[in-house]
């Protein structure tokens, strides 16, 4: 897989003081283990995660949904402990769920209800009085881009609109932390872009700590500051994305034209270390990986694009250590069996 | 874009064409209520949905017809009584016998609406991600079903009681004299609502498909009724016969109603009636049993 991420820039809003216990880490686990019969879904997981946009990355069946369920207090660990926002998941599951939002991966919306009615109901279920719940539902649906459609029945919504309703119900009670389980699943590229931008707005504008669970590295790279990679229930990596990535001295160029023509033109500027990204996601725009020893390469790329009249879709340094670690995890995980719960939840 | 605070006008037209406001995002700083509020919210929402509120008109047809039928069962006797002083009217203890089919269909319609969609559409996942327990969820659903059932048992009965008193020569003194009937009507309606509601919910908890649940509830009521009647032909022990009425929902509700008003049913298929407490105990025991089964159905797998 080749990272094709372009970081979305959204300004930060101040995070509100919600009177929560002063916790340095929003999520902490100690030897967290979960077994389903003979299958180990999580294996002695030790985490200490700061307030950030957190990416929970792992292949299907890695244990992501199991971890989220444990952190929400919906499932009991076989051994070990976990805390969220300074509260113990075993003893204070209800308190945690008052302060946390959850967007599941599966289809969970009632078809025969309007978006406004259902999101308002979920706000009430989170303890918000009825009169405020309706207002919150209207506001949040506006922010996720469903202002006009909020009085339509959900059964008439597209996949992208349903995902927005799911996001709206997850944030309607203004939680401190929101778990998003595969929020871009089943979406087309433009819908995916829009959802990722929305998630970043939830983090930056709404000031909520976001845990974005995904098996798509690009989604994590575009949105998150911090990444947790798990595979087969084991922790592969946990750390800030900036520190886990190592500059490869390569540039990823996304263009909107014939890549061979672009490569040939680059060669006239003396840039021969160019290759086509081969393991990328399906994308309408070809990507080239250009080696660079100096800033002159950037000028050459710019000039090539100008010469050919080709729009540059994106241009960024390639840092591949995270990507490669993830690829290793995916390859190792290909032989792993999914846990029964993960299969049921469609993780 | 404004991030917090008041809405900020982003364009000005000197009031000629209104103002465009950027709504920004505002954190919620109001009160946050607890589990009780969540259970209340779930109860009222479920009741509205079961009656077809904010759904297509087809979802409203069956409940509406049942309300009309139950209403007619009250209005017609009262009308006859208003014009014919000597006309015999339906007695309170006979009322549930008269409307049992309506009551059965009503409960069989609303109970699946309460549970099946949440299961089939995975809404349970969202509910349990909120600050409620599985028991809270079941309590909300049981209370919601019972309250809706009360609208077809208690409300018409209270109207009927009130109508009968108003038709007397001295309504106020009639109300005072017949206040005992009123509390019996309340008790009868409450116990019956929880009894039928819990049975229907228990059956609904086994499937995510509403149509199947509706059919099974109606068939179950019929089958156990026929079964208990068949047993009365086989069992000759007079000490055992009265207990067979407990298997028969219609008979159980009837015996309880009659017992509560100090009456005895005329037919003797089920032998000499048990005490009203025995029937009340059987109904409440059924409620507890059904709640236990539902809890087992909804208890987490791990």
PDB file of C-alpha atoms in Angstrom, chain B residues 4-154:
ATOM      1  CA  UNK B   4     -17.563  29.574  19.869  1.00  0.00           C
ATOM      2  CA  UNK B   5     -19.798  32.159  21.386  1.00  0.00           C
ATOM      3  CA  UNK B   6     -22.510  34.133  19.706  1.00  0.00           C
ATOM      4  CA  UNK B   7     -23.440  33.687  16.081  1.00  0.00           C
ATOM      5  CA  UNK B   8     -21.434  36.066  13.967  1.00  0.00           C
ATOM      6  CA  UNK B   9     -22.866  37.833  10.934  1.00  0.00           C
ATOM      7  CA  UNK B  10     -20.574  37.167   8.013  1.00  0.00           C
ATOM      8  CA  UNK B  11     -22.139  39.542   5.579  1.00  0.00           C
ATOM      9  CA  UNK B  12     -24.098  42.742   5.824  1.00  0.00           C
ATOM     10  CA  UNK B  13     -26.863  44.061   3.653  1.00  0.00           C
ATOM     11  CA  UNK B  14     -27.993  46.864   5.932  1.00  0.00           C
ATOM     12  CA  UNK B  15     -31.012  44.791   6.750  1.00  0.00           C
ATOM     13  CA  UNK B  16     -32.349  44.909   3.189  1.00  0.00           C
ATOM     14  CA  UNK B  17     -31.916  41.212   2.500  1.00  0.00           C
ATOM     15  CA  UNK B  18     -31.426  39.821   5.994  1.00  0.00           C
ATOM     16  CA  UNK B  19     -28.130  38.616   7.400  1.00  0.00           C
ATOM     17  CA  UNK B  20     -26.116  35.474   6.790  1.00  0.00           C
ATOM     18  CA  UNK B  21     -24.856  33.921  10.028  1.00  0.00           C
ATOM     19  CA  UNK B  22     -22.095  31.405  10.522  1.00  0.00           C
ATOM     20  CA  UNK B  23     -23.427  29.110  13.207  1.00  0.00           C
ATOM     21  CA  UNK B  24     -20.020  27.791  14.261  1.00  0.00           C
ATOM     22  CA  UNK B  25     -19.980  25.064  16.867  1.00  0.00           C
ATOM     23  CA  UNK B  26     -21.098  25.635  20.411  1.00  0.00           C
ATOM     24  CA  UNK B  27     -20.384  23.237  23.227  1.00  0.00           C
ATOM     25  CA  UNK B  28     -23.290  22.026  25.285  1.00  0.00           C
ATOM     26  CA  UNK B  29     -23.159  23.610  28.700  1.00  0.00           C
ATOM     27  CA  UNK B  30     -26.630  22.765  29.980  1.00  0.00           C
ATOM     28  CA  UNK B  31     -27.620  20.134  32.500  1.00  0.00           C
ATOM     29  CA  UNK B  32     -26.882  16.471  31.988  1.00  0.00           C
ATOM     30  CA  UNK B  33     -29.440  14.132  33.484  1.00  0.00           C
ATOM     31  CA  UNK B  34     -28.866  10.567  34.577  1.00  0.00           C
ATOM     32  CA  UNK B  35     -30.058   7.070  33.792  1.00  0.00           C
ATOM     33  CA  UNK B  36     -33.602   7.816  34.886  1.00  0.00           C
ATOM     34  CA  UNK B  37     -33.890  10.418  32.169  1.00  0.00           C
ATOM     35  CA  UNK B  38     -32.475   8.010  29.588  1.00  0.00           C
ATOM     36  CA  UNK B  39     -34.970   5.320  30.588  1.00  0.00           C
ATOM     37  CA  UNK B  40     -37.797   7.860  30.452  1.00  0.00           C
ATOM     38  CA  UNK B  41     -36.638   9.028  27.020  1.00  0.00           C
ATOM     39  CA  UNK B  42     -36.479   5.461  25.740  1.00  0.00           C
ATOM     40  CA  UNK B  43     -39.914   4.674  27.153  1.00  0.00           C
ATOM     41  CA  UNK B  44     -41.647   7.653  25.568  1.00  0.00           C
ATOM     42  CA  UNK B  45     -39.818   7.283  22.263  1.00  0.00           C
ATOM     43  CA  UNK B  46     -40.690   3.581  22.077  1.00  0.00           C
ATOM     44  CA  UNK B  47     -44.351   4.325  22.832  1.00  0.00           C
ATOM     45  CA  UNK B  48     -44.502   6.946  20.109  1.00  0.00           C
ATOM     46  CA  UNK B  49     -42.864   4.628  17.612  1.00  0.00           C
ATOM     47  CA  UNK B  50     -45.134   1.724  18.526  1.00  0.00           C
ATOM     48  CA  UNK B  51     -48.161   3.884  17.772  1.00  0.00           C
ATOM     49  CA  UNK B  52     -46.668   4.834  14.419  1.00  0.00           C
ATOM     50  CA  UNK B  53     -45.714   8.414  15.268  1.00  0.00           C
ATOM     51  CA  UNK B  54     -43.539   9.945  12.537  1.00  0.00           C
ATOM     52  CA  UNK B  55     -43.992   6.814  10.450  1.00  0.00           C
ATOM     53  CA  UNK B  56     -46.073   6.199   7.369  1.00  0.00           C
ATOM     54  CA  UNK B  57     -49.877   6.038   7.805  1.00  0.00           C
ATOM     55  CA  UNK B  58     -49.910   2.247   7.480  1.00  0.00           C
ATOM     56  CA  UNK B  59     -48.086   1.963  10.807  1.00  0.00           C
ATOM     57  CA  UNK B  60     -50.910   3.849  12.508  1.00  0.00           C
ATOM     58  CA  UNK B  61     -53.816   1.810  11.147  1.00  0.00           C
ATOM     59  CA  UNK B  62     -53.899  -1.173  13.520  1.00  0.00           C
ATOM     60  CA  UNK B  63     -53.456   0.804  16.782  1.00  0.00           C
ATOM     61  CA  UNK B  64     -56.065   3.323  15.621  1.00  0.00           C
ATOM     62  CA  UNK B  65     -58.580   0.577  14.805  1.00  0.00           C
ATOM     63  CA  UNK B  66     -58.033  -1.040  18.180  1.00  0.00           C
ATOM     64  CA  UNK B  67     -58.611   2.270  19.957  1.00  0.00           C
ATOM     65  CA  UNK B  68     -61.821   2.781  17.996  1.00  0.00           C
ATOM     66  CA  UNK B  69     -63.004  -0.735  18.877  1.00  0.00           C
ATOM     67  CA  UNK B  70     -62.171  -0.303  22.561  1.00  0.00           C
ATOM     68  CA  UNK B  71     -63.870   3.098  22.574  1.00  0.00           C
ATOM     69  CA  UNK B  72     -67.033   1.714  20.976  1.00  0.00           C
ATOM     70  CA  UNK B  73     -67.212  -0.951  23.666  1.00  0.00           C
ATOM     71  CA  UNK B  74     -67.575   1.878  26.172  1.00  0.00           C
ATOM     72  CA  UNK B  75     -69.583   4.395  24.221  1.00  0.00           C
ATOM     73  CA  UNK B  76     -72.301   1.982  23.017  1.00  0.00           C
ATOM     74  CA  UNK B  77     -73.294   0.652  26.491  1.00  0.00           C
ATOM     75  CA  UNK B  78     -73.212   4.171  27.898  1.00  0.00           C
ATOM     76  CA  UNK B  79     -75.412   5.409  25.042  1.00  0.00           C
ATOM     77  CA  UNK B  80     -77.918   2.608  25.552  1.00  0.00           C
ATOM     78  CA  UNK B  81     -77.946   3.302  29.266  1.00  0.00           C
ATOM     79  CA  UNK B  82     -78.502   7.022  28.648  1.00  0.00           C
ATOM     80  CA  UNK B  83     -81.691   6.344  26.729  1.00  0.00           C
ATOM     81  CA  UNK B  84     -82.909   3.198  28.459  1.00  0.00           C
ATOM     82  CA  UNK B  85     -82.690   3.410  32.220  1.00  0.00           C
ATOM     83  CA  UNK B  86     -83.480  -0.255  32.747  1.00  0.00           C
ATOM     84  CA  UNK B  87     -81.094  -1.604  30.117  1.00  0.00           C
ATOM     85  CA  UNK B  88     -78.507  -4.036  31.420  1.00  0.00           C
ATOM     86  CA  UNK B  89     -74.986  -2.833  30.670  1.00  0.00           C
ATOM     87  CA  UNK B  90     -71.591  -4.457  30.519  1.00  0.00           C
ATOM     88  CA  UNK B  91     -70.215  -4.910  34.016  1.00  0.00           C
ATOM     89  CA  UNK B  92     -66.652  -3.924  34.849  1.00  0.00           C
ATOM     90  CA  UNK B  93     -65.602  -7.531  35.387  1.00  0.00           C
ATOM     91  CA  UNK B  94     -66.990  -8.492  31.988  1.00  0.00           C
ATOM     92  CA  UNK B  95     -65.261  -5.691  30.118  1.00  0.00           C
ATOM     93  CA  UNK B  96     -61.960  -7.494  29.458  1.00  0.00           C
ATOM     94  CA  UNK B  97     -63.891 -10.555  28.290  1.00  0.00           C
ATOM     95  CA  UNK B  98     -65.671  -8.295  25.815  1.00  0.00           C
ATOM     96  CA  UNK B  99     -62.531  -6.691  24.464  1.00  0.00           C
ATOM     97  CA  UNK B 100     -60.034  -9.528  24.859  1.00  0.00           C
ATOM     98  CA  UNK B 101     -59.621  -9.985  21.118  1.00  0.00           C
ATOM     99  CA  UNK B 102     -59.032  -6.266  20.694  1.00  0.00           C
ATOM    100  CA  UNK B 103     -56.650  -6.296  23.647  1.00  0.00           C
ATOM    101  CA  UNK B 104     -54.785  -9.330  22.312  1.00  0.00           C
ATOM    102  CA  UNK B 105     -54.362  -7.871  18.837  1.00  0.00           C
ATOM    103  CA  UNK B 106     -53.286  -4.512  20.288  1.00  0.00           C
ATOM    104  CA  UNK B 107     -50.608  -6.076  22.501  1.00  0.00           C
ATOM    105  CA  UNK B 108     -49.507  -8.408  19.700  1.00  0.00           C
ATOM    106  CA  UNK B 109     -49.040  -5.332  17.495  1.00  0.00           C
ATOM    107  CA  UNK B 110     -47.197  -3.013  19.849  1.00  0.00           C
ATOM    108  CA  UNK B 111     -44.863  -5.446  21.647  1.00  0.00           C
ATOM    109  CA  UNK B 112     -42.962  -6.428  18.467  1.00  0.00           C
ATOM    110  CA  UNK B 113     -42.738  -2.720  17.566  1.00  0.00           C
ATOM    111  CA  UNK B 114     -41.029  -2.186  20.909  1.00  0.00           C
ATOM    112  CA  UNK B 115     -38.279  -4.774  20.498  1.00  0.00           C
ATOM    113  CA  UNK B 116     -37.971  -6.263  17.023  1.00  0.00           C
ATOM    114  CA  UNK B 117     -36.752  -3.217  15.104  1.00  0.00           C
ATOM    115  CA  UNK B 118     -34.070  -2.430  17.674  1.00  0.00           C
ATOM    116  CA  UNK B 119     -32.721  -5.934  17.208  1.00  0.00           C
ATOM    117  CA  UNK B 120     -33.125  -6.313  13.442  1.00  0.00           C
ATOM    118  CA  UNK B 121     -31.719  -2.849  12.671  1.00  0.00           C
ATOM    119  CA  UNK B 122     -28.899  -3.111  15.242  1.00  0.00           C
ATOM    120  CA  UNK B 123     -30.062  -0.005  17.094  1.00  0.00           C
ATOM    121  CA  UNK B 124     -29.308  -1.935  20.293  1.00  0.00           C
ATOM    122  CA  UNK B 125     -25.615  -1.289  19.636  1.00  0.00           C
ATOM    123  CA  UNK B 126     -26.250   2.452  19.889  1.00  0.00           C
ATOM    124  CA  UNK B 127     -28.516   2.192  22.915  1.00  0.00           C
ATOM    125  CA  UNK B 128     -25.972   0.155  24.858  1.00  0.00           C
ATOM    126  CA  UNK B 129     -23.236   2.636  23.958  1.00  0.00           C
ATOM    127  CA  UNK B 130     -25.232   5.115  26.066  1.00  0.00           C
ATOM    128  CA  UNK B 131     -25.289   5.238  29.845  1.00  0.00           C
ATOM    129  CA  UNK B 132     -27.983   2.602  30.324  1.00  0.00           C
ATOM    130  CA  UNK B 133     -27.797  -1.034  31.346  1.00  0.00           C
ATOM    131  CA  UNK B 134     -29.538  -3.875  29.609  1.00  0.00           C
ATOM    132  CA  UNK B 135     -31.950  -4.051  32.520  1.00  0.00           C
ATOM    133  CA  UNK B 136     -32.741  -0.338  32.057  1.00  0.00           C
ATOM    134  CA  UNK B 137     -33.529  -1.059  28.420  1.00  0.00           C
ATOM    135  CA  UNK B 138     -35.890  -3.891  29.295  1.00  0.00           C
ATOM    136  CA  UNK B 139     -37.592  -1.865  32.037  1.00  0.00           C
ATOM    137  CA  UNK B 140     -38.197   0.968  29.559  1.00  0.00           C
ATOM    138  CA  UNK B 141     -39.687  -1.443  27.041  1.00  0.00           C
ATOM    139  CA  UNK B 142     -41.879  -3.232  29.597  1.00  0.00           C
ATOM    140  CA  UNK B 143     -43.135   0.021  31.110  1.00  0.00           C
ATOM    141  CA  UNK B 144     -43.758   1.436  27.638  1.00  0.00           C
ATOM    142  CA  UNK B 145     -45.753  -1.639  26.590  1.00  0.00           C
ATOM    143  CA  UNK B 146     -47.729  -1.657  29.843  1.00  0.00           C
ATOM    144  CA  UNK B 147     -48.500   2.063  29.602  1.00  0.00           C
ATOM    145  CA  UNK B 148     -49.738   1.685  26.050  1.00  0.00           C
ATOM    146  CA  UNK B 149     -51.833  -1.298  27.061  1.00  0.00           C
ATOM    147  CA  UNK B 150     -53.284   0.790  29.875  1.00  0.00           C
ATOM    148  CA  UNK B 151     -54.524   3.267  27.290  1.00  0.00           C
ATOM    149  CA  UNK B 152     -56.786   0.540  25.960  1.00  0.00           C
ATOM    150  CA  UNK B 153     -57.685  -1.009  29.321  1.00  0.00           C
ATOM    151  CA  UNK B 154     -57.630   1.630  32.035  1.00  0.00           C
TER     152      UNK B 154
END
